[in-house]
GROMACS .gro file of C-alpha atoms in nm:
model
  230
    1UNK     CA    1   2.019   0.457  -2.445
    2UNK     CA    2   1.728   0.694  -2.499
    3UNK     CA    3   1.800   1.070  -2.457
    4UNK     CA    4   1.681   1.218  -2.125
    5UNK     CA    5   1.450   1.461  -2.307
    6UNK     CA    6   1.266   1.174  -2.475
    7UNK     CA    7   1.239   0.980  -2.147
    8UNK     CA    8   1.101   1.290  -1.974
    9UNK     CA    9   0.840   1.324  -2.248
   10UNK     CA   10   0.734   0.961  -2.195
   11UNK     CA   11   0.732   1.000  -1.816
   12UNK     CA   12   0.505   1.305  -1.847
   13UNK     CA   13   0.223   1.077  -1.971
   14UNK     CA   14   0.242   0.841  -1.670
   15UNK     CA   15   0.015   0.850  -1.367
   16UNK     CA   16   0.154   0.887  -1.014
   17UNK     CA   17   0.173   0.513  -0.932
   18UNK     CA   18   0.342   0.429  -1.265
   19UNK     CA   19   0.587   0.715  -1.217
   20UNK     CA   20   0.683   0.588  -0.870
   21UNK     CA   21   0.737   0.238  -1.013
   22UNK     CA   22   0.954   0.370  -1.297
   23UNK     CA   23   1.168   0.552  -1.040
   24UNK     CA   24   1.262   0.214  -0.888
   25UNK     CA   25   1.424   0.085  -1.210
   26UNK     CA   26   1.764   0.252  -1.162
   27UNK     CA   27   1.928   0.574  -1.036
   28UNK     CA   28   1.898   0.747  -1.374
   29UNK     CA   29   1.524   0.681  -1.395
   30UNK     CA   30   1.484   0.779  -1.028
   31UNK     CA   31   1.631   1.126  -1.087
   32UNK     CA   32   1.428   1.179  -1.404
   33UNK     CA   33   1.107   1.060  -1.235
   34UNK     CA   34   1.164   1.314  -0.954
   35UNK     CA   35   1.120   1.604  -1.196
   36UNK     CA   36   0.924   1.884  -1.031
   37UNK     CA   37   0.759   1.984  -1.360
   38UNK     CA   38   0.592   1.644  -1.401
   39UNK     CA   39   0.487   1.617  -1.036
   40UNK     CA   40   0.357   1.975  -1.017
   41UNK     CA   41   0.132   1.891  -1.312
   42UNK     CA   42   0.002   1.578  -1.135
   43UNK     CA   43  -0.038   1.771  -0.806
   44UNK     CA   44  -0.227   2.056  -0.974
   45UNK     CA   45  -0.462   1.825  -1.163
   46UNK     CA   46  -0.554   1.642  -0.842
   47UNK     CA   47  -0.566   1.929  -0.595
   48UNK     CA   48  -0.725   2.222  -0.779
   49UNK     CA   49  -0.754   2.553  -0.590
   50UNK     CA   50  -1.101   2.603  -0.440
   51UNK     CA   51  -1.150   2.956  -0.572
   52UNK     CA   52  -1.176   3.049  -0.940
   53UNK     CA   53  -0.898   3.274  -1.075
   54UNK     CA   54  -1.015   3.520  -1.340
   55UNK     CA   55  -0.786   3.514  -1.639
   56UNK     CA   56  -0.682   3.879  -1.643
   57UNK     CA   57  -0.352   3.958  -1.813
   58UNK     CA   58  -0.179   4.077  -1.495
   59UNK     CA   59  -0.297   3.772  -1.302
   60UNK     CA   60  -0.181   3.540  -1.580
   61UNK     CA   61   0.166   3.693  -1.555
   62UNK     CA   62   0.161   3.653  -1.176
   63UNK     CA   63   0.047   3.290  -1.204
   64UNK     CA   64   0.321   3.211  -1.456
   65UNK     CA   65   0.586   3.365  -1.231
   66UNK     CA   66   0.454   3.167  -0.933
   67UNK     CA   67   0.467   2.850  -1.143
   68UNK     CA   68   0.830   2.915  -1.233
   69UNK     CA   69   0.911   2.980  -0.867
   70UNK     CA   70   0.739   2.656  -0.767
   71UNK     CA   71   0.968   2.468  -1.005
   72UNK     CA   72   1.302   2.643  -0.977
   73UNK     CA   73   1.305   2.727  -0.605
   74UNK     CA   74   1.234   2.370  -0.497
   75UNK     CA   75   1.464   2.071  -0.466
   76UNK     CA   76   1.405   1.777  -0.704
   77UNK     CA   77   1.130   1.554  -0.571
   78UNK     CA   78   0.961   1.833  -0.371
   79UNK     CA   79   0.627   1.812  -0.553
   80UNK     CA   80   0.637   1.434  -0.550
   81UNK     CA   81   0.658   1.441  -0.169
   82UNK     CA   82   0.389   1.707  -0.146
   83UNK     CA   83   0.156   1.500  -0.365
   84UNK     CA   84   0.217   1.180  -0.164
   85UNK     CA   85   0.175   1.352   0.175
   86UNK     CA   86  -0.148   1.521   0.065
   87UNK     CA   87  -0.291   1.199  -0.078
   88UNK     CA   88  -0.210   1.012   0.245
   89UNK     CA   89  -0.369   1.294   0.449
   90UNK     CA   90  -0.685   1.277   0.235
   91UNK     CA   91  -0.714   0.900   0.291
   92UNK     CA   92  -0.657   0.941   0.667
   93UNK     CA   93  -0.932   1.204   0.680
   94UNK     CA   94  -1.171   0.972   0.495
   95UNK     CA   95  -1.088   0.679   0.726
   96UNK     CA   96  -1.129   0.893   1.039
   97UNK     CA   97  -1.474   1.002   0.919
   98UNK     CA   98  -1.574   0.637   0.872
   99UNK     CA   99  -1.456   0.519   1.216
  100UNK     CA  100  -1.625   0.802   1.409
  101UNK     CA  101  -1.971   0.638   1.442
  102UNK     CA  102  -1.946   0.386   1.729
  103UNK     CA  103  -2.166   0.085   1.791
  104UNK     CA  104  -2.324   0.136   2.138
  105UNK     CA  105  -2.321  -0.240   2.205
  106UNK     CA  106  -1.958  -0.321   2.116
  107UNK     CA  107  -1.796   0.019   2.168
  108UNK     CA  108  -1.621  -0.030   1.830
  109UNK     CA  109  -1.658   0.165   1.503
  110UNK     CA  110  -1.967   0.063   1.304
  111UNK     CA  111  -1.795   0.089   0.966
  112UNK     CA  112  -1.469  -0.100   1.017
  113UNK     CA  113  -1.512  -0.284   0.686
  114UNK     CA  114  -1.567   0.037   0.492
  115UNK     CA  115  -1.273   0.209   0.668
  116UNK     CA  116  -1.037  -0.078   0.584
  117UNK     CA  117  -1.151  -0.074   0.223
  118UNK     CA  118  -1.100   0.304   0.202
  119UNK     CA  119  -0.743   0.269   0.333
  120UNK     CA  120  -0.666  -0.019   0.094
  121UNK     CA  121  -0.559  -0.235   0.389
  122UNK     CA  122  -0.483  -0.601   0.319
  123UNK     CA  123  -0.281  -0.877   0.486
  124UNK     CA  124  -0.008  -1.110   0.363
  125UNK     CA  125   0.182  -1.404   0.508
  126UNK     CA  126   0.553  -1.449   0.441
  127UNK     CA  127   0.686  -1.803   0.499
  128UNK     CA  128   1.064  -1.831   0.532
  129UNK     CA  129   1.238  -2.165   0.487
  130UNK     CA  130   1.561  -2.280   0.652
  131UNK     CA  131   1.761  -2.176   0.343
  132UNK     CA  132   1.639  -1.816   0.374
  133UNK     CA  133   1.401  -1.830   0.077
  134UNK     CA  134   1.070  -1.648   0.121
  135UNK     CA  135   0.729  -1.769   0.004
  136UNK     CA  136   0.464  -1.495  -0.002
  137UNK     CA  137   0.092  -1.567   0.035
  138UNK     CA  138  -0.097  -1.267  -0.101
  139UNK     CA  139  -0.449  -1.396  -0.158
  140UNK     CA  140  -0.656  -1.381   0.159
  141UNK     CA  141  -1.028  -1.410   0.232
  142UNK     CA  142  -1.129  -1.169   0.512
  143UNK     CA  143  -1.453  -1.214   0.705
  144UNK     CA  144  -1.582  -0.913   0.900
  145UNK     CA  145  -1.779  -0.947   1.224
  146UNK     CA  146  -1.911  -0.683   1.466
  147UNK     CA  147  -1.604  -0.711   1.690
  148UNK     CA  148  -1.342  -0.900   1.487
  149UNK     CA  149  -1.189  -0.975   1.149
  150UNK     CA  150  -1.098  -1.331   1.048
  151UNK     CA  151  -0.847  -1.375   0.764
  152UNK     CA  152  -0.805  -1.707   0.583
  153UNK     CA  153  -0.519  -1.825   0.361
  154UNK     CA  154  -0.509  -2.163   0.196
  155UNK     CA  155  -0.310  -2.332  -0.079
  156UNK     CA  156  -0.199  -2.675  -0.194
  157UNK     CA  157   0.129  -2.536  -0.332
  158UNK     CA  158   0.295  -2.432  -0.008
  159UNK     CA  159   0.638  -2.568   0.087
  160UNK     CA  160   0.659  -2.860   0.327
  161UNK     CA  161   0.640  -2.767   0.696
  162UNK     CA  162   0.967  -2.954   0.765
  163UNK     CA  163   1.173  -2.696   0.572
  164UNK     CA  164   0.999  -2.384   0.714
  165UNK     CA  165   1.153  -2.177   0.994
  166UNK     CA  166   0.929  -1.871   1.044
  167UNK     CA  167   0.592  -1.725   0.949
  168UNK     CA  168   0.544  -1.347   0.943
  169UNK     CA  169   0.206  -1.175   0.928
  170UNK     CA  170   0.205  -0.828   0.768
  171UNK     CA  171  -0.053  -0.558   0.724
  172UNK     CA  172  -0.009  -0.401   0.380
  173UNK     CA  173  -0.130  -0.063   0.257
  174UNK     CA  174  -0.084   0.097  -0.085
  175UNK     CA  175   0.113   0.420  -0.074
  176UNK     CA  176  -0.152   0.586  -0.290
  177UNK     CA  177  -0.491   0.414  -0.242
  178UNK     CA  178  -0.721   0.440  -0.543
  179UNK     CA  179  -1.088   0.402  -0.454
  180UNK     CA  180  -1.186   0.329  -0.814
  181UNK     CA  181  -0.989   0.005  -0.848
  182UNK     CA  182  -0.841  -0.280  -0.646
  183UNK     CA  183  -0.491  -0.220  -0.497
  184UNK     CA  184  -0.214  -0.316  -0.739
  185UNK     CA  185   0.035  -0.576  -0.619
  186UNK     CA  186   0.300  -0.408  -0.836
  187UNK     CA  187   0.241  -0.057  -0.702
  188UNK     CA  188   0.431   0.098  -0.409
  189UNK     CA  189   0.308  -0.043  -0.077
  190UNK     CA  190   0.395  -0.017   0.291
  191UNK     CA  191   0.435  -0.328   0.507
  192UNK     CA  192   0.375  -0.335   0.880
  193UNK     CA  193   0.482  -0.644   1.076
  194UNK     CA  194   0.195  -0.762   1.298
  195UNK     CA  195   0.339  -1.087   1.436
  196UNK     CA  196   0.617  -1.340   1.380
  197UNK     CA  197   0.586  -1.711   1.456
  198UNK     CA  198   0.849  -1.983   1.484
  199UNK     CA  199   0.752  -2.292   1.284
  200UNK     CA  200   1.056  -2.511   1.346
  201UNK     CA  201   0.952  -2.833   1.524
  202UNK     CA  202   0.590  -2.712   1.535
  203UNK     CA  203   0.435  -3.059   1.554
  204UNK     CA  204   0.679  -3.170   1.828
  205UNK     CA  205   0.664  -2.857   2.044
  206UNK     CA  206   0.290  -2.780   2.013
  207UNK     CA  207  -0.003  -3.005   2.091
  208UNK     CA  208  -0.275  -3.023   1.828
  209UNK     CA  209  -0.597  -2.854   1.948
  210UNK     CA  210  -0.805  -3.054   1.703
  211UNK     CA  211  -0.762  -3.326   1.443
  212UNK     CA  212  -0.946  -3.566   1.217
  213UNK     CA  213  -0.831  -3.814   0.955
  214UNK     CA  214  -0.721  -3.535   0.717
  215UNK     CA  215  -0.637  -3.219   0.913
  216UNK     CA  216  -0.441  -3.125   1.227
  217UNK     CA  217  -0.500  -2.785   1.391
  218UNK     CA  218  -0.231  -2.600   1.589
  219UNK     CA  219  -0.278  -2.271   1.776
  220UNK     CA  220   0.003  -2.013   1.776
  221UNK     CA  221   0.001  -1.709   2.000
  222UNK     CA  222  -0.128  -1.448   1.925
  223UNK     CA  223  -0.439  -1.547   1.732
  224UNK     CA  224  -0.313  -1.775   1.453
  225UNK     CA  225  -0.456  -2.117   1.367
  226UNK     CA  226  -0.246  -2.342   1.143
  227UNK     CA  227  -0.412  -2.634   0.968
  228UNK     CA  228  -0.194  -2.914   0.829
  229UNK     CA  229  -0.334  -3.143   0.563
  230UNK     CA  230  -0.201  -3.499   0.579
   0.00000   0.00000   0.00000
């Protein structure tokens, strides 16, 4: 295997999201990717001090000693946690600013769409069959209204309803939202369970609320419409 020093050198060129992903490979990589030196560099490049420090010799010595203290007096992973917490706090602040203006007619925030985009929020459906296998539906088409959000999933490659047991709806947020690009499916994300639905015997236990020659519509509480193509 590659020497730790060489791995650390490689890790030092990674961005925060890539470094978090590398730490999930195995225990050895996790410990190396927790290095305070690498994370302090990432933290410092992102959160620069507001005031300018004049480069006087005495102050350079003081800064160097503070840098050493920041590395050696902290447990491994300290600066990683500090970076993550501060990034999350920055996103929360941005979202709170966006949801402050309220529509006088609906009583709801005017910029829900912008706030959700700033947070990186998305939704996924997880279908579980009777053998315990999970089928994840990532791609969704959201439609934003003044007082609601409608999310649509569709596919012709889904498993047959007869073998499905449950459907779970999750809200998903990236751990480190990046405003400059779309959220990565491979990056670290947080799932939040919104609702769980039982699909076993759906057609027998639930009456169709609408149907034509091709599609049957079933309503599941709360707020889910399931369309079955014949």
